[in-house]
PDB file of C-alpha atoms in Angstrom:
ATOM      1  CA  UNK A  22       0.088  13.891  10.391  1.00 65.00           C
ATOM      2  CA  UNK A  23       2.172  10.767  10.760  1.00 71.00           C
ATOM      3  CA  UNK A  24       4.897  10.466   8.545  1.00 88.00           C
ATOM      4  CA  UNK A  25       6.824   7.569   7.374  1.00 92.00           C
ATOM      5  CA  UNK A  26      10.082   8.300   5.947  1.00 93.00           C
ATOM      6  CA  UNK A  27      12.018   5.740   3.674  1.00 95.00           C
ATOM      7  CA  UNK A  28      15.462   5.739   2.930  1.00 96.00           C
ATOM      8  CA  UNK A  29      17.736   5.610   0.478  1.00 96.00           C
ATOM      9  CA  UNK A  30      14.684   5.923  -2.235  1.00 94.00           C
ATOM     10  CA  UNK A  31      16.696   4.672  -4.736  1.00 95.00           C
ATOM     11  CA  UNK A  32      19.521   2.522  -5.248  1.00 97.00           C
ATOM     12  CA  UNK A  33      22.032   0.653  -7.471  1.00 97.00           C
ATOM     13  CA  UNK A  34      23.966  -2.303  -6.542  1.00 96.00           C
ATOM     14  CA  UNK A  35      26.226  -5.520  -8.308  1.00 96.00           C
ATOM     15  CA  UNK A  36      25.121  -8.983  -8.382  1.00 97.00           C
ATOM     16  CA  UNK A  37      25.920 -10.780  -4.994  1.00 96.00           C
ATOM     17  CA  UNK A  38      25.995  -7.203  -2.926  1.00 97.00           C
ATOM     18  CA  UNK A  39      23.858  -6.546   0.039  1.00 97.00           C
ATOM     19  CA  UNK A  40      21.204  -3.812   0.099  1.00 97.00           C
ATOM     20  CA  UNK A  41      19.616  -2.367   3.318  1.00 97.00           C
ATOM     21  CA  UNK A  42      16.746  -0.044   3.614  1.00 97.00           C
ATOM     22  CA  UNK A  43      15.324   1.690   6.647  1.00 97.00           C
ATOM     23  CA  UNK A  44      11.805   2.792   7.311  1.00 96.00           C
ATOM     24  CA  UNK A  45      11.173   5.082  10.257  1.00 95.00           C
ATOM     25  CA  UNK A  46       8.289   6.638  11.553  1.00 93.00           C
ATOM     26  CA  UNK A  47       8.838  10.299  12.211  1.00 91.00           C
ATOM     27  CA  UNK A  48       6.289  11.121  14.452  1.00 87.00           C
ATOM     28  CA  UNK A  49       5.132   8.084  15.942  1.00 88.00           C
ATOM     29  CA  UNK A  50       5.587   4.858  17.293  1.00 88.00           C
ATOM     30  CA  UNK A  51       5.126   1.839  15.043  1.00 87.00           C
ATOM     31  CA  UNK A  52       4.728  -1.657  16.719  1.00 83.00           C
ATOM     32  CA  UNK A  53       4.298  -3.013  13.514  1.00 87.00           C
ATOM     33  CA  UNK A  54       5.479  -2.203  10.385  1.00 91.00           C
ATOM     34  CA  UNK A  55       4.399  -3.992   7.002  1.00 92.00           C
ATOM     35  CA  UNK A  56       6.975  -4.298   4.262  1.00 95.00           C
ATOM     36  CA  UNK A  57       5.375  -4.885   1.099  1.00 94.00           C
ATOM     37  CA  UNK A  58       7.140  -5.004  -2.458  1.00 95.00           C
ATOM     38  CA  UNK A  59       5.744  -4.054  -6.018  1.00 90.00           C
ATOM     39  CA  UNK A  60       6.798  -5.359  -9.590  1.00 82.00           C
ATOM     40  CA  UNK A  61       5.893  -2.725 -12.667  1.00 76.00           C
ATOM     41  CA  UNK A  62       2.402  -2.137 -13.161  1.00 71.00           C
ATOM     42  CA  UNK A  63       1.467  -4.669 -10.549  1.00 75.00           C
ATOM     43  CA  UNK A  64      -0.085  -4.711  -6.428  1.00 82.00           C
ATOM     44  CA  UNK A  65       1.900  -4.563  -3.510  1.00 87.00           C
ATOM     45  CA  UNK A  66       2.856  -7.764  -2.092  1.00 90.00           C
ATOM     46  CA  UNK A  67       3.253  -8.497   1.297  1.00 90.00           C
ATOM     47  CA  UNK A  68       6.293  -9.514   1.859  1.00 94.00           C
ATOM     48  CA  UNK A  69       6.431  -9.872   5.593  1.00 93.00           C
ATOM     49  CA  UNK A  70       5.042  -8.165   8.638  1.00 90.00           C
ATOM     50  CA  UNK A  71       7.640  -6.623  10.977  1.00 89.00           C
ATOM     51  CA  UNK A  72       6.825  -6.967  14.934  1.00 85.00           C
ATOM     52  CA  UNK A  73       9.275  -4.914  17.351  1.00 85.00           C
ATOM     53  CA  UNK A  74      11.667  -6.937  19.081  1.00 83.00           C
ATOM     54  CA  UNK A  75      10.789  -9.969  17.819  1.00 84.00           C
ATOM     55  CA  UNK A  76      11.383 -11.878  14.563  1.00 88.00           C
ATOM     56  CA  UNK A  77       9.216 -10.971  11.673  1.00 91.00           C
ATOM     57  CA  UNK A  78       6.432 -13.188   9.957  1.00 90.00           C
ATOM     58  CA  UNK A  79       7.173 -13.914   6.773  1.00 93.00           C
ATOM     59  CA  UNK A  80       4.643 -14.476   4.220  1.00 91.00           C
ATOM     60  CA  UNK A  81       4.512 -17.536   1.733  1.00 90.00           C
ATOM     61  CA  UNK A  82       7.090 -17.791  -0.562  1.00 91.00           C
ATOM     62  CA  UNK A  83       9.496 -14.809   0.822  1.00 94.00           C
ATOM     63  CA  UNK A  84      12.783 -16.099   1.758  1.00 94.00           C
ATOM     64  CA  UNK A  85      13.373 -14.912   5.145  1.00 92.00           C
ATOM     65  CA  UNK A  86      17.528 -15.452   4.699  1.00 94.00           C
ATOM     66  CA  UNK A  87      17.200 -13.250   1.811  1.00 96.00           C
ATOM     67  CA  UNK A  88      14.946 -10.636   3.363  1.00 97.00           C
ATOM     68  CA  UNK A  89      16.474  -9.959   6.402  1.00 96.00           C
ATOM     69  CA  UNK A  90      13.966  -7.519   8.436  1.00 94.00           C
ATOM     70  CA  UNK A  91      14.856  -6.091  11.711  1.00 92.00           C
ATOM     71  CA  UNK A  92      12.494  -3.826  13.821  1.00 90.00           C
ATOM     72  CA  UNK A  93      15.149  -2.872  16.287  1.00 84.00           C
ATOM     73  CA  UNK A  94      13.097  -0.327  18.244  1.00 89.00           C
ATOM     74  CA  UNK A  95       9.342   1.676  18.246  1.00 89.00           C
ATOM     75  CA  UNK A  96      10.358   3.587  15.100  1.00 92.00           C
ATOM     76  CA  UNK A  97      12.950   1.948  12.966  1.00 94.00           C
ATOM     77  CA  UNK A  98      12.626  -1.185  10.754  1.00 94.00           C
ATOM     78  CA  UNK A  99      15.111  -2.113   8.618  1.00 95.00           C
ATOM     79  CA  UNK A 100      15.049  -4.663   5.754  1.00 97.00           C
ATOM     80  CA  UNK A 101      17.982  -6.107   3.769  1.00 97.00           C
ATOM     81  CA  UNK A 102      18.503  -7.547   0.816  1.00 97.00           C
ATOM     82  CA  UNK A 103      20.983 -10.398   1.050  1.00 97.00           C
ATOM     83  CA  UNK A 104      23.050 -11.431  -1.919  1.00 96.00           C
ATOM     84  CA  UNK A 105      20.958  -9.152  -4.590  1.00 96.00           C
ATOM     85  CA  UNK A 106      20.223 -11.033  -7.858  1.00 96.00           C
ATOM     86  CA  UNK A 107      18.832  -8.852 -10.827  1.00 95.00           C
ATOM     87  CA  UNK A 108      15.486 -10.554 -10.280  1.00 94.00           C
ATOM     88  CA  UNK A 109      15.365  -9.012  -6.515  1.00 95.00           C
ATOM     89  CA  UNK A 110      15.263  -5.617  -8.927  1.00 95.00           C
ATOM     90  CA  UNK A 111      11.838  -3.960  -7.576  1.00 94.00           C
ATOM     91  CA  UNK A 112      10.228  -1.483  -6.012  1.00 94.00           C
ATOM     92  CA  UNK A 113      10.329  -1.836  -2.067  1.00 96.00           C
ATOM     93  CA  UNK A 114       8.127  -0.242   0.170  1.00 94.00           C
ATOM     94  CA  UNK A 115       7.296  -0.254   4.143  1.00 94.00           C
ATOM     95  CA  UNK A 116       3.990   1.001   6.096  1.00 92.00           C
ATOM     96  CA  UNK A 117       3.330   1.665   9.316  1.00 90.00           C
ATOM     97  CA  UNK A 118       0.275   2.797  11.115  1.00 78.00           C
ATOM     98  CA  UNK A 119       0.463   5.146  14.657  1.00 74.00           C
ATOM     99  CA  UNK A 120      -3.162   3.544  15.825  1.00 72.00           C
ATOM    100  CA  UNK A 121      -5.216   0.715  16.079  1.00 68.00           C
ATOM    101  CA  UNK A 122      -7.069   1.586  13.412  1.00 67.00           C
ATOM    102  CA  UNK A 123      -5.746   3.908  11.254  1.00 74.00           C
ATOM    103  CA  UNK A 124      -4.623   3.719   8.241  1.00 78.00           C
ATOM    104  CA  UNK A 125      -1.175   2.737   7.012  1.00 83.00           C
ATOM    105  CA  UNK A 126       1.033   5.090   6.082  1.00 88.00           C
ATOM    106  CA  UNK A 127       3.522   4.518   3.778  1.00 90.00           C
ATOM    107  CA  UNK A 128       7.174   5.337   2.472  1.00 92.00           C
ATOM    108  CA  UNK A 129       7.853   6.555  -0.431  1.00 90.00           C
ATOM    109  CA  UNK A 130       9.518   3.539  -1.686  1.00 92.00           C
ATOM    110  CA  UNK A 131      13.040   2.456  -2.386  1.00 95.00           C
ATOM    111  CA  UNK A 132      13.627   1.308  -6.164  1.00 94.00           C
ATOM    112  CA  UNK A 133      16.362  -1.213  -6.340  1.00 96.00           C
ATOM    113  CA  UNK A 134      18.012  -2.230  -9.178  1.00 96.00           C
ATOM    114  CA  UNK A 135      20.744  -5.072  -9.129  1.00 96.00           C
ATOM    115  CA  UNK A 136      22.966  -5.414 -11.804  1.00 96.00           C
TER     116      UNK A 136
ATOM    117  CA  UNK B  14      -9.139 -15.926   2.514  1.00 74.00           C
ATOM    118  CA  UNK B  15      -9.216 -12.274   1.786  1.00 80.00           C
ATOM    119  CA  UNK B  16      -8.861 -10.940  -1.422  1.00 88.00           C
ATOM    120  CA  UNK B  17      -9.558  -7.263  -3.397  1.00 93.00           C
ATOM    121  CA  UNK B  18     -10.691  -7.049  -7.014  1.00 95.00           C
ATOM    122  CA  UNK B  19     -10.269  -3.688  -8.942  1.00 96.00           C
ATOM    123  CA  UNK B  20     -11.541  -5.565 -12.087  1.00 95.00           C
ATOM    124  CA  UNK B  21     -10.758  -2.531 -14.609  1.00 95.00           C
ATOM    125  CA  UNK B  22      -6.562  -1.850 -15.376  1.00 94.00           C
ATOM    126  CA  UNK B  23      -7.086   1.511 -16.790  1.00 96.00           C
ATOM    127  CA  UNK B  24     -10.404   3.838 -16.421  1.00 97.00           C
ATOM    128  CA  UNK B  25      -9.882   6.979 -19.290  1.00 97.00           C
ATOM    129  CA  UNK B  26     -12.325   9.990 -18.263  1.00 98.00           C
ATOM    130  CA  UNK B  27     -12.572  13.691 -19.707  1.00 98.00           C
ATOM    131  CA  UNK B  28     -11.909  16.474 -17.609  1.00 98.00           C
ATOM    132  CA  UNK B  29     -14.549  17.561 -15.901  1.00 97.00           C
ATOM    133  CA  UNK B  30     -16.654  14.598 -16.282  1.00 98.00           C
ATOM    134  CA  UNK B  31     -17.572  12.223 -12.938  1.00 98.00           C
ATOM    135  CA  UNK B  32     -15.242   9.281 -12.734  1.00 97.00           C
ATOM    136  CA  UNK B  33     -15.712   5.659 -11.124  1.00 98.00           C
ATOM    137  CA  UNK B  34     -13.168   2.965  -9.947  1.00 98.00           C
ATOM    138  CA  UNK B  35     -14.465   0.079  -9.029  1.00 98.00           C
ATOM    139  CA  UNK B  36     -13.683  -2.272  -6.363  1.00 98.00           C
ATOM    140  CA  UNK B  37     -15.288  -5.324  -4.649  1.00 97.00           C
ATOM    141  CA  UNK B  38     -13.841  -7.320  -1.862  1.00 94.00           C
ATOM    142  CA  UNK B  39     -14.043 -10.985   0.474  1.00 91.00           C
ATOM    143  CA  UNK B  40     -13.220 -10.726   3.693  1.00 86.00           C
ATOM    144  CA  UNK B  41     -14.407 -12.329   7.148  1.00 81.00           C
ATOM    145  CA  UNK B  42     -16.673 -10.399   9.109  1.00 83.00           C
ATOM    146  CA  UNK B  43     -16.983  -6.684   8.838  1.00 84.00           C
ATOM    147  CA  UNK B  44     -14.657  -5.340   6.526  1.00 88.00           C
ATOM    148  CA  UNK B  45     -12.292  -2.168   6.594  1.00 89.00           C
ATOM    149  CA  UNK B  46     -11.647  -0.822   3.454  1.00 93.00           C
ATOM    150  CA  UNK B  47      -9.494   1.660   1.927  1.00 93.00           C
ATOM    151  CA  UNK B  48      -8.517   4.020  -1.360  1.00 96.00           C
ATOM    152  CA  UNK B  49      -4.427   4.612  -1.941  1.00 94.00           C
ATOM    153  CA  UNK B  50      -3.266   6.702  -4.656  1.00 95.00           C
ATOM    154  CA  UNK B  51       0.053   6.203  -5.912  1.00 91.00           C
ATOM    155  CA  UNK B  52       2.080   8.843  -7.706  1.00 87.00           C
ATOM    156  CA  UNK B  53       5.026   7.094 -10.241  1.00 81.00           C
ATOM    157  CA  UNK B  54       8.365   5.926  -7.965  1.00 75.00           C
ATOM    158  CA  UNK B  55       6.138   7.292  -5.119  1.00 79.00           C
ATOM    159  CA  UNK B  56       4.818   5.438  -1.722  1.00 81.00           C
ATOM    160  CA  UNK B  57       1.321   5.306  -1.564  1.00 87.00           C
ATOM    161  CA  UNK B  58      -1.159   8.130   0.079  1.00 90.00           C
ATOM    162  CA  UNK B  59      -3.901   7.977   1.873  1.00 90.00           C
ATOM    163  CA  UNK B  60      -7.204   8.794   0.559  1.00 95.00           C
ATOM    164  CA  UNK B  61     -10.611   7.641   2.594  1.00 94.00           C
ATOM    165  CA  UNK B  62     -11.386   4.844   4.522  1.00 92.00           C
ATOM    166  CA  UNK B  63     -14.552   2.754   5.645  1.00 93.00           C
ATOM    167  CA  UNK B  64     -14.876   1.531   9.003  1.00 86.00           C
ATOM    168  CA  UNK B  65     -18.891   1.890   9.960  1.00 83.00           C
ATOM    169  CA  UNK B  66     -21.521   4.336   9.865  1.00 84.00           C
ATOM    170  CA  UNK B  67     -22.519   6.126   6.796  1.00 88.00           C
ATOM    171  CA  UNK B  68     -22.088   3.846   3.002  1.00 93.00           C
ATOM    172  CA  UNK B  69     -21.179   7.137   1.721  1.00 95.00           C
ATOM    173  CA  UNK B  70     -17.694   8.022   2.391  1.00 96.00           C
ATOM    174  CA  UNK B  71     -15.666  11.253   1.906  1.00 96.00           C
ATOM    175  CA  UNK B  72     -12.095  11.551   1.635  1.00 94.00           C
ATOM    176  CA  UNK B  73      -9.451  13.746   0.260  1.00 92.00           C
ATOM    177  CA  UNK B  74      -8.769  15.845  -3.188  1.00 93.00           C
ATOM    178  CA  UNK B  75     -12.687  15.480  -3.567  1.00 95.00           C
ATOM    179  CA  UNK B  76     -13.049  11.678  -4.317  1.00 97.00           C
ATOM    180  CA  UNK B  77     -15.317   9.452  -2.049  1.00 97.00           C
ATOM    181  CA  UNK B  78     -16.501   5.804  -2.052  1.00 97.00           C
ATOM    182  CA  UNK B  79     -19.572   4.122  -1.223  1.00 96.00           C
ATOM    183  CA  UNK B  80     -19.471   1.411   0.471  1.00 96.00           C
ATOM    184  CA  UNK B  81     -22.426  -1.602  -0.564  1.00 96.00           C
ATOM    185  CA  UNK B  82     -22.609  -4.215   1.514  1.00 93.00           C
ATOM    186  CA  UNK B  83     -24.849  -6.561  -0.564  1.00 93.00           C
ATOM    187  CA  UNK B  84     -22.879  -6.132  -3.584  1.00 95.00           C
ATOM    188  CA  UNK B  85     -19.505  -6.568  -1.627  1.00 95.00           C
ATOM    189  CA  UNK B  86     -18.388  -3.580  -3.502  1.00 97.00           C
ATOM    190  CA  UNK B  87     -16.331  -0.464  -2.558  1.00 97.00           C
ATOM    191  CA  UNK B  88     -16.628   2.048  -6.012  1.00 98.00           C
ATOM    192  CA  UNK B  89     -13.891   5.205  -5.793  1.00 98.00           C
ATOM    193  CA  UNK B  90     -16.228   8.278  -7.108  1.00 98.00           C
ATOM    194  CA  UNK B  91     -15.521  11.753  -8.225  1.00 98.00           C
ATOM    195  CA  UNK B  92     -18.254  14.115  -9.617  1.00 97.00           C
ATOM    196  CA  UNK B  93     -15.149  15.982 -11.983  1.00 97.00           C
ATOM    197  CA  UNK B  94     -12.081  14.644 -12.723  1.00 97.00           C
ATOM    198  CA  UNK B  95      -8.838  16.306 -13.065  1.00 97.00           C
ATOM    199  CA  UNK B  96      -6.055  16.076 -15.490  1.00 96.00           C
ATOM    200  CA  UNK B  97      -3.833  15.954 -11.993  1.00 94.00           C
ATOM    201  CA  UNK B  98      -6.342  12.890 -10.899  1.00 96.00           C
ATOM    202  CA  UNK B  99      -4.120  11.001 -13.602  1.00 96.00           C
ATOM    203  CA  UNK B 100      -2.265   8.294 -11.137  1.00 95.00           C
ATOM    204  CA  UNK B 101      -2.601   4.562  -9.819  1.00 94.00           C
ATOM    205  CA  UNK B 102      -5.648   3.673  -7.533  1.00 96.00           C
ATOM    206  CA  UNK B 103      -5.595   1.285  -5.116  1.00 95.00           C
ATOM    207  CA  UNK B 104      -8.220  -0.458  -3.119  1.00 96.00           C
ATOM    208  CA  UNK B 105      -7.598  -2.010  -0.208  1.00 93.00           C
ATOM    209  CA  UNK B 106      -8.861  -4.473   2.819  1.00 91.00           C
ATOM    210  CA  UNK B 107      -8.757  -6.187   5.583  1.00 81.00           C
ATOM    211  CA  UNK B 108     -10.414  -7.545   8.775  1.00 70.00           C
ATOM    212  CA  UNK B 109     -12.032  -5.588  10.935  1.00 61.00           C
ATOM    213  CA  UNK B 110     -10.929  -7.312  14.023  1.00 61.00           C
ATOM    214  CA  UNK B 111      -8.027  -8.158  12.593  1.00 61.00           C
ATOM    215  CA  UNK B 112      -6.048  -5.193  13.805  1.00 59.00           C
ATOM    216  CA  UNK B 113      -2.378  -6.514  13.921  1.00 63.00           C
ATOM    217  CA  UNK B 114      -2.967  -7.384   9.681  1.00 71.00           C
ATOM    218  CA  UNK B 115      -1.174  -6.130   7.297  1.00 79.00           C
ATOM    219  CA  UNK B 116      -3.836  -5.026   4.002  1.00 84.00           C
ATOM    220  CA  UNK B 117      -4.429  -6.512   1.197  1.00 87.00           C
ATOM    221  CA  UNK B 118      -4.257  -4.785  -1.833  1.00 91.00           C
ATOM    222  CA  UNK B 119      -5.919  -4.658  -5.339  1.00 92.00           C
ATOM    223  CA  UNK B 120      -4.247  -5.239  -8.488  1.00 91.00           C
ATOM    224  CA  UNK B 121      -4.962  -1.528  -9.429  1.00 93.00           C
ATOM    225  CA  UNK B 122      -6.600   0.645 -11.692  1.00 96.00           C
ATOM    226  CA  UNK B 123      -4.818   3.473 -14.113  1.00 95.00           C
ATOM    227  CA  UNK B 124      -6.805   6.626 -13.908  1.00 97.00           C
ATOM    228  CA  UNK B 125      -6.002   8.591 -17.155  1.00 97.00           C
ATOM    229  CA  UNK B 126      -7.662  12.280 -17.146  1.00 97.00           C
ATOM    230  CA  UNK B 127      -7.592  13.905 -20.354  1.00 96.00           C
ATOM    231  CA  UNK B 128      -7.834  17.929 -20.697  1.00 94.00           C
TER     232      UNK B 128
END
């Protein structure tokens, strides 16, 4: 089945660093790729939607200077996190579906913590 | 505007005994709607989906969901619960034509299974 594979899945970092995470799908090729980011015991949020070779949409209120998000080629999106604060502290995660209509599959997260 | 309501945060069942999540949803047109389980510091799996056809749908690890369109609603359903069914359920929807969409997700409901 199609795999998504998210990397690193976890990570520390200091105040004012730069964090980037990559989300690949294995066995497929993702056009789009969803990035979506979840605070304890809360939904996803979309953060932004991530179209290859083009620029990403951003949803409301997501900084796209801070959330950098590049979908380089059919199977490799990458987002980073500019300048961590300890509020950016969360739990990342990017999808990806392989048709049309199927579902998204997801990463298994990357849980960043900024100190 | 589409949105997802999961209005319950936690749903605590006995093993053995048949469990319900419930979900209702807004969207434009027909709707396609999904279940996600999520496992703690864990990406979120796949488990049915509802495009068309039959209200009653099957997915995996035994749960299924019916789907009522009059009562907007899209209820998770297992006839006996497992102490492994403990985890964070997620119901999820968007657009049926709208096929380059990212989903939108539920708040969530905590399935607790006691033995």
């Amino acid at each position: 089945g199609a795999v998504v594979s998210q990397h690193p899945s976890w990570v520390i970092c200091k105040s004012g660093t730069s964090v980037k995470i990559e989300c690949r799908s294995l066995d497929f090729q993702a056009t789009t790729m969803f990035w979506y980011r979840q605070f304890p015991k809360q939904s996803l949020m979309l953060m932004a939607t991530s179209n290859e070779g083009s620029k990403a949409t951003y949803e409301q209120g997501v900084e796209k200077d801070k959330f950098l998000i590049n979908h380089a080629s059919l199977t490799l999106s990458t987002l980073t996190v500019t300048s961590a604060h300890p509020e950016d502290s969360s739990f990342y995660i990017c999808s990806a579906k392989d048709r049309v209509n199927s579902p998204l599959h997801f990463g298994n997260g990357t849980r960043l913590t900024v100190t | 505007a589409q949105s997802v309501a999961q209005p319950e945060d936690q749903v605590n069942v006995a093993e053995g005994n048949p469990l319900t999540v419930k979900c209702t949803y807004s969207v434009s047109g027909n709707p396609y709607l999904f279940w996600y389980v999520q496992y703690p510091n864990r990406g979120l799996q796949f488990l049915l989906k509802y495009i068309t056809g039959d209200n009653l749908v099957k997915g995996s690890y035994g749960f299924e969901a019916e789907f009522n369109k009059s009562q907007t609603s899209f209820h998770l359903k297992k006839p006996s619960a497992l102490v492994s069914d403990s985890a964070l359920y997620f119901c999820a929807v968007r657009g049926l034509q709208q096929a380059g969409t990212a989903l939108i997700f539920g708040k969530g409901t905590t399935l607790s299974v006691s033995s």
